């Protein structure tokens, strides 16, 4: 037995373990996703996502105050419009739920960074992420035009960061050019650059009523077996002017986070998605898993993989727990 090396020496007690910890999750790097719906006084829990609610603008502003008080610097808004149609008419309306929420949050908590998810699927009656042709396929270039109009609307209403989540080709460059042309030079773009066609979005689609009525998202979202392609997507979005590159989902894609981290110099965000949240919540509810320890592990694994920013439905509960430590 060779015991000249005893790695356990650095694990003997909590102080020693803390001293040598290589990574930590800071509340300042978390983003909390929120769902905004029409109406007022609305706060309905999403069945598949315990403690996550669909909120009307007034309620969302209240939550934003609490989120800020926990030290979380940013929220990511998803909108559910009063009506869905083929043209995603509500996407670019300055009186849409997301647009009104931006203003309400800025008034309630001026320092809160507001990130707006930008995609058509919450706004279309067919649930697809863009303009659908007669043959059922998605028209990339017309979809980009639609996204540009949505981005301009969010920017006009005061969004700090626009986050296109559609995976159309060329949309980051088009959005950047349109923002610059209207002098929104400080409005940042966080691109969902490597977003996979994943089963882990199930609860989200439930929450947003955005399950495609026919077909799926495999012609635009990435194919799970591919890693090199993620690096290509990330580099393209960086070249088109993205400020932050996102990988999504998180847990089954931490190798992608690492690969993208090494390929581009921009901050990397990772999205710990609805299915990852639901899975853990369900197991914890059954008493099969210790939620707090599992969350700690999940979040630090994102950091270890190289993510700077973590978007997670656990942001609030995690921050509340850190504050008590
Ligand atoms: C919109 C969008 C989705 C998510 C973020 N933006 C759903 C999808 O692509 O079907 C998923 C978020 C989550 O699952 O938490 N395109
Ligand atoms: Zn979409």
PDB file of N, CA and C in Angstrom, residues 53-107:
ATOM      1  N   UNK A  53     -45.322  29.573 -11.228  1.00  0.00           N
ATOM      2  CA  UNK A  53     -46.671  30.047 -11.553  1.00  0.00           C
ATOM      3  C   UNK A  53     -46.716  30.831 -12.844  1.00  0.00           C
ATOM      4  N   UNK A  54     -47.886  30.799 -13.471  1.00  0.00           N
ATOM      5  CA  UNK A  54     -48.167  31.755 -14.532  1.00  0.00           C
ATOM      6  C   UNK A  54     -48.649  33.006 -13.824  1.00  0.00           C
ATOM      7  N   UNK A  55     -48.059  34.170 -14.158  1.00  0.00           N
ATOM      8  CA  UNK A  55     -48.361  35.395 -13.431  1.00  0.00           C
ATOM      9  C   UNK A  55     -48.855  36.487 -14.355  1.00  0.00           C
ATOM     10  N   UNK A  56     -49.845  37.244 -13.898  1.00  0.00           N
ATOM     11  CA  UNK A  56     -50.206  38.442 -14.645  1.00  0.00           C
ATOM     12  C   UNK A  56     -49.185  39.528 -14.295  1.00  0.00           C
ATOM     13  N   UNK A  57     -49.193  40.601 -15.079  1.00  0.00           N
ATOM     14  CA  UNK A  57     -48.161  41.643 -14.961  1.00  0.00           C
ATOM     15  C   UNK A  57     -48.020  42.187 -13.536  1.00  0.00           C
ATOM     16  N   UNK A  58     -49.150  42.461 -12.882  1.00  0.00           N
ATOM     17  CA  UNK A  58     -49.094  43.022 -11.514  1.00  0.00           C
ATOM     18  C   UNK A  58     -48.412  42.066 -10.543  1.00  0.00           C
ATOM     19  N   UNK A  59     -48.744  40.772 -10.657  1.00  0.00           N
ATOM     20  CA  UNK A  59     -48.159  39.765  -9.775  1.00  0.00           C
ATOM     21  C   UNK A  59     -46.674  39.573 -10.074  1.00  0.00           C
ATOM     22  N   UNK A  60     -46.369  39.636 -11.357  1.00  0.00           N
ATOM     23  CA  UNK A  60     -44.981  39.450 -11.771  1.00  0.00           C
ATOM     24  C   UNK A  60     -44.094  40.564 -11.217  1.00  0.00           C
ATOM     25  N   UNK A  61     -44.625  41.778 -11.183  1.00  0.00           N
ATOM     26  CA  UNK A  61     -43.848  42.898 -10.636  1.00  0.00           C
ATOM     27  C   UNK A  61     -43.577  42.686  -9.150  1.00  0.00           C
ATOM     28  N   UNK A  62     -44.572  42.120  -8.463  1.00  0.00           N
ATOM     29  CA  UNK A  62     -44.380  41.811  -7.033  1.00  0.00           C
ATOM     30  C   UNK A  62     -43.285  40.761  -6.861  1.00  0.00           C
ATOM     31  N   UNK A  63     -43.344  39.729  -7.692  1.00  0.00           N
ATOM     32  CA  UNK A  63     -42.324  38.682  -7.600  1.00  0.00           C
ATOM     33  C   UNK A  63     -40.933  39.232  -7.926  1.00  0.00           C
ATOM     34  N   UNK A  64     -40.887  40.145  -8.888  1.00  0.00           N
ATOM     35  CA  UNK A  64     -39.588  40.713  -9.272  1.00  0.00           C
ATOM     36  C   UNK A  64     -38.925  41.398  -8.080  1.00  0.00           C
ATOM     37  N   UNK A  65     -39.731  42.048  -7.245  1.00  0.00           N
ATOM     38  CA  UNK A  65     -39.176  42.699  -6.046  1.00  0.00           C
ATOM     39  C   UNK A  65     -38.553  41.660  -5.119  1.00  0.00           C
ATOM     40  N   UNK A  66     -39.264  40.545  -4.933  1.00  0.00           N
ATOM     41  CA  UNK A  66     -38.752  39.502  -4.030  1.00  0.00           C
ATOM     42  C   UNK A  66     -37.491  38.845  -4.609  1.00  0.00           C
ATOM     43  N   UNK A  67     -37.499  38.678  -5.909  1.00  0.00           N
ATOM     44  CA  UNK A  67     -36.342  38.060  -6.565  1.00  0.00           C
ATOM     45  C   UNK A  67     -35.121  38.969  -6.419  1.00  0.00           C
ATOM     46  N   UNK A  68     -35.340  40.272  -6.599  1.00  0.00           N
ATOM     47  CA  UNK A  68     -34.245  41.238  -6.447  1.00  0.00           C
ATOM     48  C   UNK A  68     -33.737  41.249  -5.009  1.00  0.00           C
ATOM     49  N   UNK A  69     -34.660  41.149  -4.055  1.00  0.00           N
ATOM     50  CA  UNK A  69     -34.264  41.174  -2.637  1.00  0.00           C
ATOM     51  C   UNK A  69     -33.360  39.987  -2.295  1.00  0.00           C
ATOM     52  N   UNK A  70     -33.475  38.904  -3.057  1.00  0.00           N
ATOM     53  CA  UNK A  70     -32.628  37.737  -2.825  1.00  0.00           C
ATOM     54  C   UNK A  70     -31.249  37.886  -3.490  1.00  0.00           C
ATOM     55  N   UNK A  71     -31.083  38.973  -4.238  1.00  0.00           N
ATOM     56  CA  UNK A  71     -29.794  39.203  -4.893  1.00  0.00           C
ATOM     57  C   UNK A  71     -29.690  38.642  -6.299  1.00  0.00           C
ATOM     58  N   UNK A  72     -30.808  38.102  -6.814  1.00  0.00           N
ATOM     59  CA  UNK A  72     -30.806  37.578  -8.189  1.00  0.00           C
ATOM     60  C   UNK A  72     -30.926  38.776  -9.138  1.00  0.00           C
ATOM     61  N   UNK A  73     -29.974  38.917 -10.061  1.00  0.00           N
ATOM     62  CA  UNK A  73     -29.928  40.143 -10.867  1.00  0.00           C
ATOM     63  C   UNK A  73     -30.839  40.173 -12.092  1.00  0.00           C
ATOM     64  N   UNK A  74     -31.358  39.008 -12.507  1.00  0.00           N
ATOM     65  CA  UNK A  74     -32.053  38.979 -13.800  1.00  0.00           C
ATOM     66  C   UNK A  74     -33.209  37.998 -13.827  1.00  0.00           C
ATOM     67  N   UNK A  75     -34.230  38.347 -14.623  1.00  0.00           N
ATOM     68  CA  UNK A  75     -35.337  37.425 -14.882  1.00  0.00           C
ATOM     69  C   UNK A  75     -35.455  37.230 -16.393  1.00  0.00           C
ATOM     70  N   UNK A  76     -35.977  36.078 -16.771  1.00  0.00           N
ATOM     71  CA  UNK A  76     -36.188  35.756 -18.190  1.00  0.00           C
ATOM     72  C   UNK A  76     -37.689  35.606 -18.393  1.00  0.00           C
ATOM     73  N   UNK A  77     -38.256  36.411 -19.275  1.00  0.00           N
ATOM     74  CA  UNK A  77     -39.710  36.410 -19.452  1.00  0.00           C
ATOM     75  C   UNK A  77     -40.165  35.569 -20.632  1.00  0.00           C
ATOM     76  N   UNK A  78     -41.203  34.752 -20.372  1.00  0.00           N
ATOM     77  CA  UNK A  78     -41.920  34.017 -21.414  1.00  0.00           C
ATOM     78  C   UNK A  78     -43.338  34.538 -21.416  1.00  0.00           C
ATOM     79  N   UNK A  79     -43.894  34.783 -22.577  1.00  0.00           N
ATOM     80  CA  UNK A  79     -45.229  35.363 -22.636  1.00  0.00           C
ATOM     81  C   UNK A  79     -46.261  34.403 -23.187  1.00  0.00           C
ATOM     82  N   UNK A  80     -47.458  34.470 -22.596  1.00  0.00           N
ATOM     83  CA  UNK A  80     -48.582  33.733 -23.143  1.00  0.00           C
ATOM     84  C   UNK A  80     -49.614  34.789 -23.529  1.00  0.00           C
ATOM     85  N   UNK A  81     -49.870  34.935 -24.840  1.00  0.00           N
ATOM     86  CA  UNK A  81     -50.702  36.042 -25.325  1.00  0.00           C
ATOM     87  C   UNK A  81     -52.195  35.776 -25.117  1.00  0.00           C
ATOM     88  N   UNK A  82     -53.033  36.824 -25.222  1.00  0.00           N
ATOM     89  CA  UNK A  82     -54.475  36.629 -25.090  1.00  0.00           C
ATOM     90  C   UNK A  82     -55.039  35.732 -26.186  1.00  0.00           C
ATOM     91  N   UNK A  83     -54.450  35.820 -27.384  1.00  0.00           N
ATOM     92  CA  UNK A  83     -54.884  34.953 -28.489  1.00  0.00           C
ATOM     93  C   UNK A  83     -53.673  34.484 -29.275  1.00  0.00           C
ATOM     94  N   UNK A  84     -53.782  33.272 -29.785  1.00  0.00           N
ATOM     95  CA  UNK A  84     -52.736  32.740 -30.657  1.00  0.00           C
ATOM     96  C   UNK A  84     -53.300  32.690 -32.067  1.00  0.00           C
ATOM     97  N   UNK A  85     -52.473  32.979 -33.078  1.00  0.00           N
ATOM     98  CA  UNK A  85     -52.914  32.835 -34.470  1.00  0.00           C
ATOM     99  C   UNK A  85     -51.731  32.392 -35.336  1.00  0.00           C
ATOM    100  N   UNK A  86     -52.009  32.157 -36.614  1.00  0.00           N
ATOM    101  CA  UNK A  86     -50.955  31.646 -37.506  1.00  0.00           C
ATOM    102  C   UNK A  86     -49.806  32.625 -37.670  1.00  0.00           C
ATOM    103  N   UNK A  87     -50.114  33.922 -37.535  1.00  0.00           N
ATOM    104  CA  UNK A  87     -49.110  34.949 -37.806  1.00  0.00           C
ATOM    105  C   UNK A  87     -48.355  35.384 -36.554  1.00  0.00           C
ATOM    106  N   UNK A  88     -48.666  34.809 -35.405  1.00  0.00           N
ATOM    107  CA  UNK A  88     -48.046  35.218 -34.131  1.00  0.00           C
ATOM    108  C   UNK A  88     -48.234  36.719 -33.904  1.00  0.00           C
ATOM    109  N   UNK A  89     -49.453  37.199 -34.175  1.00  0.00           N
ATOM    110  CA  UNK A  89     -49.708  38.652 -34.162  1.00  0.00           C
ATOM    111  C   UNK A  89     -49.320  39.339 -32.858  1.00  0.00           C
ATOM    112  N   UNK A  90     -49.431  38.647 -31.735  1.00  0.00           N
ATOM    113  CA  UNK A  90     -49.142  39.295 -30.456  1.00  0.00           C
ATOM    114  C   UNK A  90     -47.653  39.424 -30.141  1.00  0.00           C
ATOM    115  N   UNK A  91     -46.821  38.748 -30.927  1.00  0.00           N
ATOM    116  CA  UNK A  91     -45.389  38.738 -30.603  1.00  0.00           C
ATOM    117  C   UNK A  91     -44.787  40.145 -30.569  1.00  0.00           C
ATOM    118  N   UNK A  92     -45.140  40.948 -31.549  1.00  0.00           N
ATOM    119  CA  UNK A  92     -44.474  42.254 -31.682  1.00  0.00           C
ATOM    120  C   UNK A  92     -45.355  43.425 -31.259  1.00  0.00           C
ATOM    121  N   UNK A  93     -46.385  43.139 -30.460  1.00  0.00           N
ATOM    122  CA  UNK A  93     -47.258  44.238 -30.020  1.00  0.00           C
ATOM    123  C   UNK A  93     -46.736  44.861 -28.732  1.00  0.00           C
ATOM    124  N   UNK A  94     -46.594  46.174 -28.732  1.00  0.00           N
ATOM    125  CA  UNK A  94     -46.047  46.845 -27.546  1.00  0.00           C
ATOM    126  C   UNK A  94     -46.992  46.750 -26.349  1.00  0.00           C
ATOM    127  N   UNK A  95     -48.248  46.327 -26.593  1.00  0.00           N
ATOM    128  CA  UNK A  95     -49.172  46.127 -25.465  1.00  0.00           C
ATOM    129  C   UNK A  95     -49.317  44.631 -25.124  1.00  0.00           C
ATOM    130  N   UNK A  96     -48.379  43.814 -25.608  1.00  0.00           N
ATOM    131  CA  UNK A  96     -48.404  42.384 -25.281  1.00  0.00           C
ATOM    132  C   UNK A  96     -47.997  42.148 -23.829  1.00  0.00           C
ATOM    133  N   UNK A  97     -48.290  40.955 -23.312  1.00  0.00           N
ATOM    134  CA  UNK A  97     -47.982  40.676 -21.901  1.00  0.00           C
ATOM    135  C   UNK A  97     -46.503  40.858 -21.535  1.00  0.00           C
ATOM    136  N   UNK A  98     -45.611  40.379 -22.386  1.00  0.00           N
ATOM    137  CA  UNK A  98     -44.178  40.521 -22.067  1.00  0.00           C
ATOM    138  C   UNK A  98     -43.778  41.999 -22.073  1.00  0.00           C
ATOM    139  N   UNK A  99     -44.246  42.705 -23.109  1.00  0.00           N
ATOM    140  CA  UNK A  99     -43.892  44.123 -23.226  1.00  0.00           C
ATOM    141  C   UNK A  99     -44.375  44.893 -22.003  1.00  0.00           C
ATOM    142  N   UNK A 100     -45.603  44.620 -21.557  1.00  0.00           N
ATOM    143  CA  UNK A 100     -46.135  45.330 -20.381  1.00  0.00           C
ATOM    144  C   UNK A 100     -45.400  44.906 -19.118  1.00  0.00           C
ATOM    145  N   UNK A 101     -44.998  43.647 -19.089  1.00  0.00           N
ATOM    146  CA  UNK A 101     -44.258  43.169 -17.908  1.00  0.00           C
ATOM    147  C   UNK A 101     -42.899  43.865 -17.792  1.00  0.00           C
ATOM    148  N   UNK A 102     -42.252  44.108 -18.922  1.00  0.00           N
ATOM    149  CA  UNK A 102     -40.940  44.778 -18.869  1.00  0.00           C
ATOM    150  C   UNK A 102     -41.102  46.131 -18.174  1.00  0.00           C
ATOM    151  N   UNK A 103     -42.090  46.882 -18.621  1.00  0.00           N
ATOM    152  CA  UNK A 103     -42.315  48.212 -18.054  1.00  0.00           C
ATOM    153  C   UNK A 103     -42.639  48.128 -16.568  1.00  0.00           C
ATOM    154  N   UNK A 104     -43.484  47.173 -16.201  1.00  0.00           N
ATOM    155  CA  UNK A 104     -43.893  47.052 -14.799  1.00  0.00           C
ATOM    156  C   UNK A 104     -42.708  46.672 -13.915  1.00  0.00           C
ATOM    157  N   UNK A 105     -41.859  45.786 -14.411  1.00  0.00           N
ATOM    158  CA  UNK A 105     -40.688  45.367 -13.624  1.00  0.00           C
ATOM    159  C   UNK A 105     -39.719  46.542 -13.485  1.00  0.00           C
ATOM    160  N   UNK A 106     -39.512  47.255 -14.578  1.00  0.00           N
ATOM    161  CA  UNK A 106     -38.576  48.394 -14.544  1.00  0.00           C
ATOM    162  C   UNK A 106     -39.059  49.459 -13.568  1.00  0.00           C
ATOM    163  N   UNK A 107     -40.373  49.596 -13.471  1.00  0.00           N
ATOM    164  CA  UNK A 107     -40.913  50.576 -12.533  1.00  0.00           C
ATOM    165  C   UNK A 107     -40.777  50.084 -11.081  1.00  0.00           C
TER     166      UNK A 107
END
